[in-house]
Amino acid sequence: MNPFAIAGIQMKVSAVAPNVEMMKLKLDITMSLYPWVDMVVFSELCGYGPLTHTAQEIPGEFEQEMCKMARKHNVWLLPGSIFEKSEGNIYNTATVINPEGEVVTRYRKMFPFYPYEVGVTPGSEFCVFDVPGVAKFGLSICYDMWFPETVRTLTVMGAEVILHPTMTGTIDREIELSIVRAMAAVNQCYFFDVNGLESGGSGRSIVCGPDGRVIYQAEGNEEIFPLELNIDRVRRSRELGILRLGQPLKSFRDHIGQFGIYQHGAQLPYLNSLGPLIKPTKLDTLSKLKMQENEYEPPANPTGYKGFNEL
């Protein structure tokens, strides 16, 4: 057995005041209660909430505070994410910190929740990192997982555990729970999804194993959930199959050249026909008037009325 303990912290997130001091307190409590924990993961945008005006430069004060906390408790730390401002853009950025308090890597969310997460620029680089002697980890944020290619790419890069801070308070949370299970199964990996509360989400954080089964699912209250993962389960699944049945990663490897839609220059007429990525709205007023215009027939004996075409 190759054990590694991760604690998720599902906490209330304010949109009007920083949550950094509460994060530090929650981490102190976690490590006091569960000193055997090796890594702690917070939810997306936990530090300052979901409003882009809180964006700050990275590296900066938030990272410095989190590095001190990781070093204090000798623990791997993923303090959710914050909005990062860089060269006139705003990114949704997560930092990974090792037990020595050093920044190991950073990840910019690749799929902002368009058309709702306006003003946020997508990142362009996938993120994996090693915990020496344990496993390779992949990092994904919230809406990223709705695109199977993201988690599959992390897996192809060797990730055995996907860390997934999220901030979902919308009615599609139930769908996300099924996506977590599916991503864990088809990629034969652990999937550690941590949601926030109040302005940070509706909770129901979930952790799944490499067979897609739920290891733990939180409810809608504040929780600290420490879990010891057996990384050998990932390796056995990938070697022998899910429940000793399907071996999707090997099958994907053996057929990877057949996915022509991903080739540079591929023609995608159907996708291009779907229209722009905009918020759904009520029937456009102008479109409605145009429909009336097309249906209008002028009277046989005009009485001075001007039709639409003459207005």
Tab-separated table of C-alpha atoms in Angstrom:
chain	number	residue	atom	x	y	z
A	1	MET	CA	0.000	0.000	0.000
A	2	ASN	CA	1.189	3.494	-0.879
A	3	PRO	CA	-0.925	5.770	1.384
A	4	PHE	CA	-1.266	9.539	1.138
A	5	ALA	CA	-3.754	11.533	3.209
A	6	ILE	CA	-5.576	14.556	1.775
A	7	ALA	CA	-7.994	16.777	3.679
A	8	GLY	CA	-10.577	18.832	1.841
A	9	ILE	CA	-11.896	21.948	3.571
A	10	GLN	CA	-15.435	22.944	2.628
A	11	MET	CA	-15.964	26.355	4.203
A	12	LYS	CA	-18.125	29.468	3.939
A	13	VAL	CA	-16.764	32.021	1.482
A	14	SER	CA	-17.602	35.726	1.605
A	15	ALA	CA	-17.783	37.869	-1.516
A	16	VAL	CA	-17.449	41.163	0.386
A	17	ALA	CA	-14.553	40.476	2.771
A	18	PRO	CA	-11.315	38.483	2.536
A	19	ASN	CA	-11.466	34.906	3.798
A	20	VAL	CA	-7.724	34.472	4.282
A	21	GLU	CA	-7.677	34.587	8.090
A	22	MET	CA	-10.495	32.038	8.267
A	23	MET	CA	-8.581	29.800	5.862
A	24	LYS	CA	-5.574	29.966	8.168
A	25	LEU	CA	-7.748	29.130	11.172
A	26	LYS	CA	-9.355	26.209	9.349
A	27	LEU	CA	-5.918	24.904	8.430
A	28	ASP	CA	-4.754	25.191	12.049
A	29	ILE	CA	-7.831	23.258	13.169
A	30	THR	CA	-7.372	20.612	10.490
A	31	MET	CA	-3.765	19.926	11.379
A	32	SER	CA	-4.555	19.918	15.090
A	33	LEU	CA	-7.323	17.362	14.628
A	34	TYR	CA	-5.604	15.313	11.930
A	35	PRO	CA	-1.813	15.716	12.222
A	36	TRP	CA	-1.353	12.704	9.920
A	37	VAL	CA	-2.714	14.599	6.910
A	38	ASP	CA	-0.165	15.124	4.105
A	39	MET	CA	-2.040	17.622	1.900
A	40	VAL	CA	-4.856	20.157	2.354
A	41	VAL	CA	-7.104	21.423	-0.446
A	42	PHE	CA	-9.438	24.448	-0.335
A	43	SER	CA	-12.170	25.438	-2.816
A	44	GLU	CA	-11.960	27.674	-5.877
A	45	LEU	CA	-11.658	31.441	-5.195
A	46	CYS	CA	-11.783	30.713	-1.475
A	47	GLY	CA	-9.341	33.436	-0.471
A	48	TYR	CA	-11.168	36.522	-1.701
A	49	GLY	CA	-14.436	35.345	-3.219
A	50	PRO	CA	-15.900	35.366	-6.725
A	51	LEU	CA	-15.567	39.047	-7.713
A	52	THR	CA	-12.835	39.998	-10.170
A	53	HIS	CA	-12.124	43.366	-8.526
A	54	THR	CA	-10.226	41.412	-5.853
A	55	ALA	CA	-7.616	40.347	-8.430
A	56	GLN	CA	-3.991	40.762	-7.359
A	57	GLU	CA	-0.562	40.057	-8.710
A	58	ILE	CA	1.055	36.667	-8.211
A	59	PRO	CA	3.421	36.177	-6.454
A	60	GLY	CA	2.008	38.403	-3.765
A	61	GLU	CA	0.796	38.640	-0.190
A	62	PHE	CA	-1.698	35.773	-0.423
A	63	GLU	CA	0.904	33.302	-1.631
A	64	GLN	CA	3.337	34.466	1.027
A	65	GLU	CA	0.774	33.852	3.778
A	66	MET	CA	-0.078	30.431	2.411
A	67	CYS	CA	3.581	29.476	2.093
A	68	LYS	CA	4.057	30.334	5.777
A	69	MET	CA	1.105	28.127	6.703
A	70	ALA	CA	2.373	25.182	4.657
A	71	ARG	CA	5.786	25.503	6.291
A	72	LYS	CA	4.231	25.888	9.758
A	73	HIS	CA	2.370	22.604	9.432
A	74	ASN	CA	4.844	20.792	7.157
A	75	VAL	CA	2.040	19.984	4.725
A	76	TRP	CA	1.335	20.176	1.001
A	77	LEU	CA	-1.140	22.991	0.446
A	78	LEU	CA	-3.474	23.891	-2.405
A	79	PRO	CA	-5.222	27.063	-1.118
A	80	GLY	CA	-7.950	27.037	-3.760
A	81	SER	CA	-7.460	29.810	-6.279
A	82	ILE	CA	-7.621	33.588	-6.531
A	83	PHE	CA	-8.081	36.033	-9.363
A	84	GLU	CA	-4.682	37.018	-10.697
A	85	LYS	CA	-4.019	40.225	-12.625
A	86	SER	CA	-1.184	40.063	-15.109
A	87	GLU	CA	-0.348	42.271	-18.099
A	88	GLY	CA	-3.850	43.686	-18.307
A	89	ASN	CA	-5.575	40.293	-18.006
A	90	ILE	CA	-7.337	38.526	-15.156
A	91	TYR	CA	-6.799	34.796	-14.616
A	92	ASN	CA	-8.267	32.293	-12.166
A	93	THR	CA	-5.047	30.922	-10.701
A	94	ALA	CA	-4.240	28.150	-8.223
A	95	THR	CA	-0.919	27.660	-6.440
A	96	VAL	CA	0.628	24.422	-5.177
A	97	ILE	CA	2.917	24.744	-2.161
A	98	ASN	CA	5.155	22.035	-0.713
A	99	PRO	CA	5.787	21.321	3.010
A	100	GLU	CA	8.891	23.520	2.949
A	101	GLY	CA	6.691	26.483	2.043
A	102	GLU	CA	7.916	26.662	-1.556
A	103	VAL	CA	5.720	27.272	-4.588
A	104	VAL	CA	5.977	24.128	-6.714
A	105	THR	CA	3.728	25.205	-9.571
A	106	ARG	CA	0.824	27.435	-10.541
A	107	TYR	CA	-2.155	26.738	-12.762
A	108	ARG	CA	-4.458	29.108	-14.641
A	109	LYS	CA	-7.960	27.781	-15.205
A	110	MET	CA	-8.265	26.835	-18.872
A	111	PHE	CA	-12.049	27.053	-19.170
A	112	PRO	CA	-13.596	30.054	-17.401
A	113	PHE	CA	-17.341	29.612	-17.039
A	114	TYR	CA	-18.245	31.532	-20.179
A	115	PRO	CA	-20.525	33.297	-20.868
A	116	TYR	CA	-21.012	33.944	-17.136
A	117	GLU	CA	-17.434	34.319	-15.859
A	118	VAL	CA	-16.892	37.413	-17.983
A	119	GLY	CA	-13.616	39.281	-17.879
A	120	VAL	CA	-11.511	36.230	-17.057
A	121	THR	CA	-8.834	35.119	-19.499
A	122	PRO	CA	-8.328	31.351	-19.992
A	123	GLY	CA	-4.991	29.773	-19.233
A	124	SER	CA	-3.196	27.716	-21.848
A	125	GLU	CA	-1.007	25.199	-20.006
A	126	PHE	CA	-1.886	21.928	-18.300
A	127	CYS	CA	-0.488	21.366	-14.823
A	128	VAL	CA	0.932	18.218	-13.240
A	129	PHE	CA	3.404	17.932	-10.379
A	130	ASP	CA	5.123	15.201	-8.406
A	131	VAL	CA	4.852	14.448	-4.731
A	132	PRO	CA	8.153	12.589	-4.376
A	133	GLY	CA	7.757	8.931	-3.521
A	134	VAL	CA	3.958	9.136	-3.698
A	135	ALA	CA	2.340	9.994	-7.039
A	136	LYS	CA	1.938	12.487	-9.841
A	137	PHE	CA	-0.919	14.923	-9.317
A	138	GLY	CA	-2.930	16.907	-11.870
A	139	LEU	CA	-4.657	20.212	-11.241
A	140	SER	CA	-8.031	21.223	-12.677
A	141	ILE	CA	-10.427	24.018	-11.661
A	142	CYS	CA	-14.234	23.875	-11.694
A	143	TYR	CA	-15.576	24.149	-15.276
A	144	ASP	CA	-12.402	22.537	-16.667
A	145	MET	CA	-13.743	19.087	-15.901
A	146	TRP	CA	-16.766	19.565	-18.166
A	147	PHE	CA	-14.302	19.074	-21.023
A	148	PRO	CA	-13.138	15.434	-20.889
A	149	GLU	CA	-10.037	16.316	-22.884
A	150	THR	CA	-8.643	18.276	-19.923
A	151	VAL	CA	-8.674	15.418	-17.430
A	152	ARG	CA	-7.631	12.933	-20.107
A	153	THR	CA	-4.623	15.115	-20.981
A	154	LEU	CA	-3.567	15.284	-17.319
A	155	THR	CA	-3.887	11.513	-17.172
A	156	VAL	CA	-1.823	11.002	-20.313
A	157	MET	CA	0.794	13.232	-18.645
A	158	GLY	CA	0.849	10.692	-15.808
A	159	ALA	CA	-1.529	12.146	-13.210
A	160	GLU	CA	-2.849	9.554	-10.774
A	161	VAL	CA	-4.781	12.007	-8.589
A	162	ILE	CA	-6.768	14.987	-9.897
A	163	LEU	CA	-7.141	17.883	-7.466
A	164	HIS	CA	-10.188	19.927	-8.362
A	165	PRO	CA	-11.128	23.068	-6.398
A	166	THR	CA	-14.535	24.268	-7.533
A	167	MET	CA	-17.064	27.001	-6.799
A	168	THR	CA	-20.502	25.790	-7.814
A	169	GLY	CA	-23.676	27.185	-6.304
A	170	THR	CA	-25.880	26.631	-9.337
A	171	ILE	CA	-28.532	24.009	-10.038
A	172	ASP	CA	-26.140	21.929	-12.141
A	173	ARG	CA	-24.232	20.693	-9.079
A	174	GLU	CA	-25.986	17.326	-9.350
A	175	ILE	CA	-24.646	16.977	-12.884
A	176	GLU	CA	-21.143	17.793	-11.681
A	177	LEU	CA	-21.256	14.971	-9.167
A	178	SER	CA	-21.880	12.532	-12.000
A	179	ILE	CA	-19.056	14.096	-14.045
A	180	VAL	CA	-16.616	13.563	-11.176
A	181	ARG	CA	-17.562	9.884	-11.039
A	182	ALA	CA	-17.234	9.542	-14.800
A	183	MET	CA	-13.876	11.329	-14.989
A	184	ALA	CA	-12.480	9.175	-12.179
A	185	ALA	CA	-13.635	5.984	-13.907
A	186	VAL	CA	-12.685	6.656	-17.524
A	187	ASN	CA	-9.269	7.980	-16.466
A	188	GLN	CA	-8.765	5.381	-13.720
A	189	CYS	CA	-7.664	7.961	-11.161
A	190	TYR	CA	-8.607	9.511	-7.849
A	191	PHE	CA	-10.655	12.686	-8.242
A	192	PHE	CA	-10.703	15.078	-5.275
A	193	ASP	CA	-13.356	17.773	-5.776
A	194	VAL	CA	-13.687	20.521	-3.113
A	195	ASN	CA	-16.558	23.005	-3.274
A	196	GLY	CA	-17.246	26.041	-1.081
A	197	LEU	CA	-20.336	27.406	0.661
A	198	GLU	CA	-22.458	30.564	0.488
A	199	SER	CA	-20.735	32.867	-2.028
A	200	GLY	CA	-18.300	30.025	-2.630
A	201	GLY	CA	-20.813	27.379	-3.681
A	202	SER	CA	-23.421	24.936	-2.411
A	203	GLY	CA	-21.060	22.374	-0.928
A	204	ARG	CA	-21.488	18.667	-1.676
A	205	SER	CA	-17.765	18.171	-2.215
A	206	ILE	CA	-16.997	14.695	-3.530
A	207	VAL	CA	-14.067	12.296	-3.713
A	208	CYS	CA	-14.058	9.304	-6.073
A	209	GLY	CA	-11.686	6.420	-6.579
A	210	PRO	CA	-10.228	4.966	-9.795
A	211	ASP	CA	-13.282	2.740	-10.286
A	212	GLY	CA	-15.624	5.746	-10.229
A	213	ARG	CA	-17.127	4.845	-6.895
A	214	VAL	CA	-17.803	7.576	-4.336
A	215	ILE	CA	-15.387	7.433	-1.415
A	216	TYR	CA	-16.937	10.410	0.345
A	217	GLN	CA	-19.528	13.075	-0.382
A	218	ALA	CA	-20.056	16.077	1.871
A	219	GLU	CA	-23.374	17.804	2.466
A	220	GLY	CA	-24.229	21.500	2.542
A	221	ASN	CA	-22.466	22.441	5.778
A	222	GLU	CA	-18.912	23.318	6.737
A	223	GLU	CA	-16.767	20.206	6.793
A	224	ILE	CA	-13.200	19.025	7.021
A	225	PHE	CA	-12.902	15.635	5.353
A	226	PRO	CA	-9.535	13.857	5.673
A	227	LEU	CA	-9.116	10.756	3.527
A	228	GLU	CA	-6.216	8.381	3.116
A	229	LEU	CA	-5.799	7.423	-0.530
A	230	ASN	CA	-4.154	4.203	-1.650
A	231	ILE	CA	-2.274	5.191	-4.805
A	232	ASP	CA	-1.599	1.534	-5.590
A	233	ARG	CA	-5.299	1.213	-6.444
A	234	VAL	CA	-4.736	3.521	-9.407
A	235	ARG	CA	-1.818	1.499	-10.676
A	236	ARG	CA	-3.655	-1.811	-10.261
A	237	SER	CA	-6.697	-0.421	-12.064
A	238	ARG	CA	-4.591	0.785	-14.972
A	239	GLU	CA	-2.754	-2.517	-15.136
A	240	LEU	CA	-5.669	-4.931	-14.751
A	241	GLY	CA	-8.778	-2.889	-15.560
A	242	ILE	CA	-11.656	-1.247	-13.691
A	243	LEU	CA	-13.074	-3.981	-11.457
A	244	ARG	CA	-10.848	-6.285	-13.563
A	245	LEU	CA	-12.930	-5.380	-16.598
A	246	GLY	CA	-12.409	-2.445	-18.988
A	247	GLN	CA	-8.981	-0.897	-19.519
A	248	PRO	CA	-9.936	2.494	-21.039
A	249	LEU	CA	-6.500	4.120	-20.834
A	250	LYS	CA	-4.841	1.307	-22.769
A	251	SER	CA	-7.641	1.304	-25.334
A	252	PHE	CA	-7.346	5.071	-25.741
A	253	ARG	CA	-3.596	4.717	-26.245
A	254	ASP	CA	-4.077	2.072	-28.919
A	255	HIS	CA	-6.639	4.142	-30.873
A	256	ILE	CA	-5.384	7.664	-30.274
A	257	GLY	CA	-4.532	8.258	-33.929
A	258	GLN	CA	-8.140	7.837	-35.002
A	259	PHE	CA	-9.417	11.059	-33.401
A	260	GLY	CA	-9.144	13.243	-36.479
A	261	ILE	CA	-11.281	16.063	-35.081
A	262	TYR	CA	-8.343	17.094	-32.932
A	263	GLN	CA	-5.934	17.457	-35.823
A	264	HIS	CA	-4.806	20.953	-36.725
A	265	GLY	CA	-6.904	22.329	-39.579
A	266	ALA	CA	-9.752	19.840	-39.142
A	267	GLN	CA	-13.079	21.048	-40.556
A	268	LEU	CA	-15.768	21.323	-37.875
A	269	PRO	CA	-18.891	22.582	-39.695
A	270	TYR	CA	-21.381	21.420	-37.083
A	271	LEU	CA	-19.598	23.041	-34.134
A	272	ASN	CA	-19.164	26.219	-36.157
A	273	SER	CA	-22.912	26.270	-36.826
A	274	LEU	CA	-23.843	26.530	-33.150
A	275	GLY	CA	-23.519	30.303	-32.983
A	276	PRO	CA	-21.662	32.586	-30.587
A	277	LEU	CA	-20.947	31.812	-26.934
A	278	ILE	CA	-23.405	34.230	-25.285
A	279	LYS	CA	-25.902	34.147	-22.438
A	280	PRO	CA	-29.363	32.855	-23.351
A	281	THR	CA	-31.884	35.727	-23.461
A	282	LYS	CA	-35.547	36.252	-24.134
A	283	LEU	CA	-36.637	36.456	-27.759
A	284	ASP	CA	-34.740	39.316	-29.291
A	285	THR	CA	-37.025	42.287	-29.904
A	286	LEU	CA	-35.531	43.102	-33.254
A	287	SER	CA	-35.880	39.516	-34.445
A	288	LYS	CA	-39.526	39.552	-33.423
A	289	LEU	CA	-40.138	42.761	-35.367
A	290	LYS	CA	-38.409	41.297	-38.396
A	291	MET	CA	-40.691	38.279	-38.247
A	292	GLN	CA	-43.715	40.592	-38.152
A	293	GLU	CA	-42.297	42.519	-41.072
A	294	ASN	CA	-41.940	39.399	-43.170
A	295	GLU	CA	-45.502	38.333	-42.413
A	296	TYR	CA	-47.084	41.747	-43.018
A	297	GLU	CA	-49.266	42.255	-46.091
A	298	PRO	CA	-50.218	45.887	-46.921
A	299	PRO	CA	-53.936	46.686	-47.396
A	300	ALA	CA	-55.386	46.480	-50.910
A	301	ASN	CA	-56.485	50.153	-50.743
A	302	PRO	CA	-53.817	52.123	-48.905
A	303	THR	CA	-55.156	54.804	-46.643
A	304	GLY	CA	-51.956	56.603	-45.933
A	305	TYR	CA	-50.604	53.932	-43.542
A	306	LYS	CA	-46.897	53.420	-43.863
A	307	GLY	CA	-45.780	49.813	-43.684
A	308	PHE	CA	-42.638	48.651	-41.883
A	309	ASN	CA	-40.549	48.975	-45.008
A	310	GLU	CA	-41.427	52.668	-45.274
A	311	LEU	CA	-40.777	53.620	-41.644
